[in-house]
CSV table of C-alpha atoms in Angstrom, one decimal:
chain,number,residue,atom,x,y,z
A,1,MET,CA,90.2,96.2,90.5
A,2,ASN,CA,89.4,96.7,86.8
A,3,ASP,CA,91.7,96.4,83.9
A,4,GLU,CA,92.1,100.1,83.3
A,5,ALA,CA,93.1,100.8,86.9
A,6,SER,CA,95.6,97.9,86.8
A,7,ALA,CA,97.1,99.2,83.6
A,8,LEU,CA,97.6,102.6,85.2
A,9,PHE,CA,99.1,101.1,88.3
A,10,GLU,CA,101.5,99.1,86.2
A,11,ARG,CA,102.7,102.2,84.3
A,12,ALA,CA,103.0,104.3,87.5
A,13,GLU,CA,104.9,101.5,89.3
A,14,ALA,CA,107.2,101.1,86.3
A,15,HIS,CA,108.1,104.8,86.5
A,16,LEU,CA,108.7,104.5,90.3
A,17,ALA,CA,111.0,101.5,89.7
A,18,THR,CA,113.2,103.9,87.7
A,19,ARG,CA,112.6,106.8,90.1
A,20,GLU,CA,110.7,108.8,87.5
A,21,THR,CA,108.5,110.5,90.0
A,22,ALA,CA,107.4,113.3,87.6
A,23,LYS,CA,105.9,110.6,85.3
A,24,ALA,CA,104.4,108.6,88.1
A,25,ARG,CA,102.7,111.4,90.0
A,26,PRO,CA,100.1,112.3,87.3
A,27,LEU,CA,99.2,108.6,86.9
A,28,LEU,CA,98.8,108.2,90.6
A,29,THR,CA,96.6,111.3,90.8
A,30,ASP,CA,94.5,110.0,88.0
A,31,ILE,CA,94.1,106.7,89.8
A,32,GLN,CA,93.1,108.4,93.0
A,33,ASN,CA,90.6,110.7,91.2
A,34,ARG,CA,89.0,108.0,89.1
A,35,PHE,CA,89.2,104.9,91.3
A,36,GLY,CA,89.5,106.2,94.9
A,37,ASP,CA,91.8,105.2,97.7
A,38,SER,CA,93.4,101.8,98.1
A,39,ALA,CA,96.4,100.2,99.9
A,40,ARG,CA,98.2,99.8,96.5
A,41,LEU,CA,97.7,103.6,95.8
A,42,GLN,CA,98.9,104.6,99.3
A,43,ASN,CA,101.9,102.3,99.0
A,44,ALA,CA,102.8,103.8,95.6
A,45,LEU,CA,102.4,107.3,96.9
A,46,GLY,CA,104.7,106.4,99.9
A,47,ILE,CA,107.3,105.3,97.5
A,48,LEU,CA,107.0,108.5,95.4
A,49,HIS,CA,107.2,110.6,98.5
A,50,SER,CA,110.2,108.8,99.8
A,51,TYR,CA,112.0,109.3,96.5
A,52,GLU,CA,111.2,113.0,96.8
A,53,ASN,CA,112.7,113.1,100.4
A,54,GLN,CA,109.2,113.7,101.9
A,55,HIS,CA,109.8,111.0,104.5
A,56,GLU,CA,107.1,112.0,107.0
A,57,THR,CA,104.5,112.0,104.2
A,58,ALA,CA,105.8,108.6,102.9
A,59,PHE,CA,105.6,107.2,106.4
A,60,GLN,CA,102.0,108.3,106.6
A,61,ASN,CA,101.2,106.8,103.2
A,62,PHE,CA,102.6,103.4,104.2
A,63,ARG,CA,100.7,103.5,107.5
A,64,GLN,CA,97.5,104.4,105.6
A,65,ALA,CA,98.2,101.5,103.2
A,66,MET,CA,98.5,99.1,106.2
A,67,ALA,CA,95.2,100.5,107.6
A,68,LEU,CA,93.4,99.9,104.4
A,69,ASP,CA,94.9,96.3,104.0
A,70,PRO,CA,96.6,94.8,107.0
A,71,THR,CA,97.9,92.0,104.9
A,72,ASN,CA,99.6,94.2,102.3
A,73,MET,CA,103.1,92.8,102.2
A,74,ASP,CA,104.5,95.6,100.0
A,75,ALA,CA,103.3,98.3,102.4
A,76,ALA,CA,104.5,96.2,105.4
A,77,ILE,CA,108.0,95.9,103.9
A,78,ASN,CA,108.2,99.5,103.0
A,79,LEU,CA,106.9,100.7,106.4
A,80,SER,CA,109.4,98.4,108.2
A,81,SER,CA,112.1,99.7,105.9
A,82,MET,CA,111.4,103.2,107.1
A,83,LEU,CA,111.3,102.1,110.7
A,84,ALA,CA,114.6,100.3,110.3
A,85,GLY,CA,116.1,103.3,108.6
A,86,MET,CA,115.1,105.4,111.6
A,87,GLY,CA,116.9,103.0,113.9
A,88,ASN,CA,113.7,101.3,115.1
A,89,LEU,CA,114.7,97.7,114.3
A,90,ASP,CA,112.4,96.3,117.0
A,91,GLY,CA,109.4,98.2,115.5
A,92,ALA,CA,110.3,97.0,112.0
A,93,GLN,CA,110.5,93.4,113.2
A,94,ALA,CA,107.3,93.6,115.3
A,95,LEU,CA,105.4,95.0,112.3
A,96,LEU,CA,106.5,92.1,110.0
A,97,LYS,CA,105.6,89.5,112.7
A,98,ARG,CA,102.2,91.1,113.1
A,99,VAL,CA,101.5,91.0,109.4
A,100,ALA,CA,102.8,87.5,109.2
A,101,GLY,CA,100.3,86.5,112.0
A,102,VAL,CA,97.4,88.0,110.0
A,103,LEU,CA,98.5,86.3,106.9
A,104,THR,CA,98.7,82.9,108.7
A,105,ALA,CA,95.2,83.4,110.1
A,106,THR,CA,93.9,84.1,106.6
A,107,GLY,CA,95.6,81.0,105.1
A,108,ALA,CA,98.5,82.7,103.4
A,109,SER,CA,101.1,80.7,105.3
A,110,GLU,CA,103.7,80.8,102.5
A,111,ASP,CA,103.7,84.6,102.5
A,112,ALA,CA,103.7,84.6,106.3
A,113,GLN,CA,106.8,82.4,106.3
A,114,ARG,CA,108.6,84.7,104.0
A,115,LEU,CA,107.8,87.7,106.2
A,116,LEU,CA,108.9,85.8,109.3
A,117,GLY,CA,112.1,84.8,107.7
A,118,TYR,CA,112.8,88.4,106.8
A,119,ALA,CA,111.9,89.5,110.3
A,120,GLN,CA,114.4,87.0,111.7
A,121,ARG,CA,117.1,88.4,109.4
A,122,LEU,CA,116.4,91.8,110.8
A,123,ALA,CA,116.8,90.6,114.3
A,124,ALA,CA,120.5,90.1,114.0
A,125,PRO,CA,122.0,92.2,111.2
A,126,PRO,CA,125.7,91.9,110.9
A,127,LYS,CA,126.2,95.6,111.6
A,128,LYS,CA,123.9,98.5,112.2
A,129,GLU,CA,123.9,99.8,108.7
A,130,GLY,CA,123.4,96.2,107.5
A,131,ALA,CA,119.8,96.3,108.4
A,132,VAL,CA,119.0,98.9,105.8
A,133,ASP,CA,121.0,96.8,103.3
A,134,LEU,CA,118.8,93.8,104.2
A,135,MET,CA,115.8,95.9,103.5
A,136,ARG,CA,117.1,96.8,100.1
A,137,ASP,CA,117.7,93.3,99.0
A,138,TYR,CA,114.4,91.8,100.3
A,139,ALA,CA,113.4,90.9,96.7
A,140,GLY,CA,116.4,88.5,96.6
A,141,TYR,CA,114.9,86.9,99.7
A,142,GLY,CA,111.8,85.9,97.8
A,143,ILE,CA,109.5,88.8,98.6
A,144,ASP,CA,108.1,90.2,95.4
A,145,GLN,CA,108.3,93.9,95.1
A,146,VAL,CA,109.7,96.3,92.5
A,147,GLY,CA,112.8,96.8,94.7
A,148,TYR,CA,112.5,100.3,96.1
A,149,GLU,CA,115.3,101.8,98.1
A,150,LEU,CA,113.6,103.9,100.8
A,151,SER,CA,116.6,105.1,102.9
A,152,ASP,CA,119.0,107.0,100.8
A,153,GLY,CA,120.5,109.3,103.3
């Protein structure tokens, strides 16, 4: 990715981190028009759509991000967050384990271990609504992400 695209992504992601979707949207559109599709773009669009309560579209964006890059930890975490928010904890955990397996096979064992640890925490949440809380604090568990909250009611 070139420096210009990276700078645009950083600006868009900073706006998403503060839920400024109206400022992020034109940047993401510009990225898509100028640089084409990518897992990073689809993940950012998924976050934008989730903030705008377009959850089906967000879900599809995260799935597309995973299709473009099966090792994209951000998209895996966001997609598993949506699955957990829908009550599909088994699906969320299976997704994280699958991505961890791919990461291990590609030599990214440290990232794989972080995802596996996170998947284990999902396996036995203290209470049903606790699973979503776990998703929200994954950054504190050592997984780098801006810290998006995907399930706000």
